[in-house]
Amino acid sequence: MSELLLVAREVTRSYDVRGHAVLALRPTSLMVQAGDVLAVTGPSGTGKSTLVSILAGWDRPSSGTVERPARTVFVPQRLALLDTLTVLDNITLADAGRAAEVPALAAALSVDHLLERFPGEISLGERQRVGLARALHAGAPVTILDEPTAHQDGDHTRLVLDALTSLPGDRAVVMATHDSVVVAVATAVVQLEAAVAAS
């Protein structure tokens, strides 16, 4: 049996809106094992971004539990690249001890020609791939991504998916996505349903 890297049990998330509890995520359970490529999908408003934020520890569930036996790294939709660092330095920041590996990783994601530029000098799609490169360079057992192909065209979507599906077998990927191309490469799929008002 593969190593268990991440577990969510009956996780929910609700928000208070003008005195009313609004349910953003219905009770959801999942397990992530080494080698998994898990797609979290569903219509807009079903809590995909909310769930992956909770899985990554960026948000807390209103109920339920998340266990993270392994280290995780998160790539949100709003990328947190450092504007004062070059693309090369942004990627290397994840693990300076393995800086020699960055050029090959950058080439795989077609950002190798941007290494000396700053984030403000490249496109949104390029910034998204730089953020992915930094996450992969971190080498965490679990890489969690929110809409990793949202700003990519067809060719670059394939580069992103190739990079994510070719990780070593002791690592796993969790992706929130509405993209059927992404869902098609997943080894497992969690289909979310629309939430309803909690009260």
Tab-separated table of C-alpha atoms in Angstrom:
chain	number	residue	atom	x	y	z
A	1	MET	CA	0.000	0.000	0.000
A	2	SER	CA	1.273	3.485	-0.890
A	3	GLU	CA	2.254	5.910	1.851
A	4	LEU	CA	-0.598	8.110	3.108
A	5	LEU	CA	0.372	11.780	2.692
A	6	LEU	CA	-2.805	13.780	3.331
A	7	VAL	CA	-6.234	13.019	4.833
A	8	ALA	CA	-9.382	15.170	5.106
A	9	ARG	CA	-12.379	13.927	7.067
A	10	GLU	CA	-15.808	15.541	6.694
A	11	VAL	CA	-14.298	18.977	6.141
A	12	THR	CA	-16.725	21.900	5.791
A	13	ARG	CA	-16.340	25.668	5.564
A	14	SER	CA	-18.964	28.299	6.262
A	15	TYR	CA	-18.758	32.072	6.473
A	16	ASP	CA	-20.802	34.621	8.364
A	17	VAL	CA	-22.445	37.036	5.957
A	18	ARG	CA	-24.487	39.733	7.698
A	19	GLY	CA	-25.436	37.433	10.516
A	20	HIS	CA	-26.209	34.428	8.321
A	21	ALA	CA	-24.005	31.359	8.007
A	22	VAL	CA	-23.278	30.669	4.356
A	23	LEU	CA	-21.917	27.218	3.574
A	24	ALA	CA	-19.057	27.409	1.072
A	25	LEU	CA	-18.001	23.758	1.229
A	26	ARG	CA	-20.185	20.747	1.929
A	27	PRO	CA	-18.743	17.879	4.046
A	28	THR	CA	-15.863	16.449	2.028
A	29	SER	CA	-13.491	13.589	2.770
A	30	LEU	CA	-10.462	12.450	0.790
A	31	MET	CA	-7.167	10.612	1.088
A	32	VAL	CA	-3.991	11.337	-0.849
A	33	GLN	CA	-1.343	8.645	-1.219
A	34	ALA	CA	2.102	8.710	-2.743
A	35	GLY	CA	1.802	8.668	-6.533
A	36	ASP	CA	-1.689	10.181	-6.613
A	37	VAL	CA	-2.714	12.957	-8.999
A	38	LEU	CA	-6.005	14.094	-7.466
A	39	ALA	CA	-8.316	16.522	-9.258
A	40	VAL	CA	-10.877	18.466	-7.230
A	41	THR	CA	-13.561	19.592	-9.635
A	42	GLY	CA	-17.132	20.826	-9.801
A	43	PRO	CA	-19.130	23.837	-10.996
A	44	SER	CA	-18.159	27.355	-9.991
A	45	GLY	CA	-19.051	28.098	-6.390
A	46	THR	CA	-18.769	24.533	-5.100
A	47	GLY	CA	-15.752	25.250	-2.906
A	48	LYS	CA	-12.803	23.996	-4.964
A	49	SER	CA	-10.503	26.862	-3.980
A	50	THR	CA	-11.784	26.723	-0.413
A	51	LEU	CA	-11.006	23.020	-0.124
A	52	VAL	CA	-7.454	23.210	-1.459
A	53	SER	CA	-6.737	26.216	0.774
A	54	ILE	CA	-7.861	24.135	3.756
A	55	LEU	CA	-5.824	21.125	2.634
A	56	ALA	CA	-2.746	23.350	2.376
A	57	GLY	CA	-3.322	24.882	5.803
A	58	TRP	CA	-3.986	28.362	4.426
A	59	ASP	CA	-7.544	28.243	5.783
A	60	ARG	CA	-9.206	26.363	8.635
A	61	PRO	CA	-12.285	24.169	8.266
A	62	SER	CA	-15.449	25.084	10.151
A	63	SER	CA	-15.800	21.409	11.001
A	64	GLY	CA	-13.952	18.205	10.221
A	65	THR	CA	-10.236	17.504	10.369
A	66	VAL	CA	-7.192	17.558	8.107
A	67	GLU	CA	-4.136	15.425	8.797
A	68	ARG	CA	-0.864	16.208	7.040
A	69	PRO	CA	1.618	13.421	7.738
A	70	ALA	CA	3.813	14.867	4.989
A	71	ARG	CA	4.974	18.373	4.070
A	72	THR	CA	2.833	20.264	1.574
A	73	VAL	CA	3.476	23.209	-0.737
A	74	PHE	CA	0.659	25.359	-2.167
A	75	VAL	CA	0.346	27.342	-5.399
A	76	PRO	CA	-2.662	29.686	-5.029
A	77	GLN	CA	-4.386	31.471	-7.900
A	78	ARG	CA	-2.891	34.749	-6.699
A	79	LEU	CA	0.780	33.966	-6.986
A	80	ALA	CA	3.067	35.188	-4.233
A	81	LEU	CA	6.175	35.842	-6.312
A	82	LEU	CA	8.611	38.366	-4.875
A	83	ASP	CA	8.742	41.364	-7.204
A	84	THR	CA	12.246	42.371	-6.101
A	85	LEU	CA	13.759	38.993	-7.038
A	86	THR	CA	14.437	37.697	-10.541
A	87	VAL	CA	12.583	34.671	-11.849
A	88	LEU	CA	15.701	32.594	-11.178
A	89	ASP	CA	15.914	33.783	-7.570
A	90	ASN	CA	12.172	33.288	-7.022
A	91	ILE	CA	12.438	29.645	-8.054
A	92	THR	CA	15.730	29.017	-6.244
A	93	LEU	CA	14.246	30.446	-3.036
A	94	ALA	CA	12.391	27.150	-2.500
A	95	ASP	CA	15.648	25.225	-2.010
A	96	ALA	CA	18.880	27.140	-2.492
A	97	GLY	CA	20.894	23.992	-1.896
A	98	ARG	CA	19.632	22.535	-5.181
A	99	ALA	CA	20.049	25.679	-7.286
A	100	ALA	CA	21.821	23.710	-10.032
A	101	GLU	CA	18.526	21.942	-10.817
A	102	VAL	CA	16.606	25.139	-11.553
A	103	PRO	CA	17.578	25.656	-15.241
A	104	ALA	CA	16.305	22.213	-16.274
A	105	LEU	CA	13.070	22.704	-14.351
A	106	ALA	CA	12.606	26.159	-15.873
A	107	ALA	CA	13.178	24.718	-19.345
A	108	ALA	CA	10.558	22.025	-18.766
A	109	LEU	CA	8.014	24.765	-18.036
A	110	SER	CA	9.252	27.082	-20.815
A	111	VAL	CA	10.377	29.874	-18.508
A	112	ASP	CA	14.115	29.336	-18.922
A	113	HIS	CA	14.387	32.399	-21.203
A	114	LEU	CA	12.919	34.553	-18.398
A	115	LEU	CA	15.334	33.720	-15.582
A	116	GLU	CA	16.946	37.163	-15.410
A	117	ARG	CA	13.654	39.067	-15.612
A	118	PHE	CA	11.497	40.232	-12.715
A	119	PRO	CA	7.882	39.067	-12.159
A	120	GLY	CA	6.513	42.446	-13.245
A	121	GLU	CA	8.199	42.015	-16.634
A	122	ILE	CA	6.500	38.752	-17.626
A	123	SER	CA	2.946	37.711	-18.468
A	124	LEU	CA	0.378	36.276	-16.052
A	125	GLY	CA	0.679	32.846	-17.656
A	126	GLU	CA	4.460	32.970	-17.332
A	127	ARG	CA	4.176	34.025	-13.698
A	128	GLN	CA	1.900	31.065	-13.072
A	129	ARG	CA	4.488	28.680	-14.507
A	130	VAL	CA	7.238	30.330	-12.443
A	131	GLY	CA	5.117	29.789	-9.335
A	132	LEU	CA	4.713	26.150	-10.293
A	133	ALA	CA	8.452	25.805	-10.892
A	134	ARG	CA	9.160	27.208	-7.429
A	135	ALA	CA	6.669	24.783	-5.844
A	136	LEU	CA	8.154	21.798	-7.653
A	137	HIS	CA	11.683	22.903	-6.759
A	138	ALA	CA	10.657	22.772	-3.091
A	139	GLY	CA	10.412	18.994	-3.461
A	140	ALA	CA	7.548	18.625	-0.978
A	141	PRO	CA	5.786	15.252	-0.871
A	142	VAL	CA	2.445	16.959	-1.670
A	143	THR	CA	2.007	19.801	-4.173
A	144	ILE	CA	-1.404	21.504	-3.937
A	145	LEU	CA	-2.513	23.844	-6.731
A	146	ASP	CA	-5.516	26.093	-7.310
A	147	GLU	CA	-6.441	26.191	-11.009
A	148	PRO	CA	-2.870	25.549	-12.275
A	149	THR	CA	-3.851	25.935	-15.953
A	150	ALA	CA	-6.190	28.920	-15.603
A	151	HIS	CA	-3.824	31.262	-17.476
A	152	GLN	CA	-2.293	28.752	-19.892
A	153	ASP	CA	-2.981	28.083	-23.561
A	154	GLY	CA	-3.146	24.529	-24.895
A	155	ASP	CA	0.582	24.011	-25.421
A	156	HIS	CA	1.528	25.427	-22.041
A	157	THR	CA	-1.235	23.473	-20.315
A	158	ARG	CA	0.436	20.329	-21.622
A	159	LEU	CA	3.810	21.457	-20.237
A	160	VAL	CA	2.239	22.070	-16.827
A	161	LEU	CA	0.507	18.698	-16.780
A	162	ASP	CA	3.601	16.869	-17.997
A	163	ALA	CA	5.591	18.404	-15.133
A	164	LEU	CA	2.957	17.467	-12.565
A	165	THR	CA	2.351	13.919	-13.771
A	166	SER	CA	6.034	13.045	-14.084
A	167	LEU	CA	6.928	13.631	-10.432
A	168	PRO	CA	8.632	10.789	-8.552
A	169	GLY	CA	6.329	8.068	-7.255
A	170	ASP	CA	6.810	9.098	-3.631
A	171	ARG	CA	5.141	12.463	-4.281
A	172	ALA	CA	1.530	13.468	-4.943
A	173	VAL	CA	-0.417	16.304	-6.551
A	174	VAL	CA	-3.795	17.810	-5.624
A	175	MET	CA	-5.356	20.249	-8.108
A	176	ALA	CA	-8.521	22.311	-7.951
A	177	THR	CA	-9.678	22.665	-11.549
A	178	HIS	CA	-12.599	23.233	-13.875
A	179	ASP	CA	-10.499	22.113	-16.869
A	180	SER	CA	-11.521	18.759	-18.357
A	181	VAL	CA	-8.003	18.327	-19.761
A	182	VAL	CA	-6.624	18.433	-16.223
A	183	VAL	CA	-9.278	16.052	-14.917
A	184	ALA	CA	-8.393	13.606	-17.699
A	185	VAL	CA	-4.830	13.112	-16.397
A	186	ALA	CA	-5.871	12.605	-12.781
A	187	THR	CA	-5.583	9.219	-11.094
A	188	ALA	CA	-8.497	10.153	-8.804
A	189	VAL	CA	-11.257	12.774	-8.903
A	190	VAL	CA	-13.240	14.462	-6.116
A	191	GLN	CA	-16.449	15.926	-7.531
A	192	LEU	CA	-17.829	18.745	-5.383
A	193	GLU	CA	-21.501	19.677	-5.265
A	194	ALA	CA	-23.027	23.079	-4.726
A	195	ALA	CA	-23.260	24.091	-1.089
A	196	VAL	CA	-26.441	25.459	0.498
A	197	ALA	CA	-27.055	28.009	3.220
A	198	ALA	CA	-26.124	26.624	6.611
A	199	SER	CA	-28.801	28.599	8.423
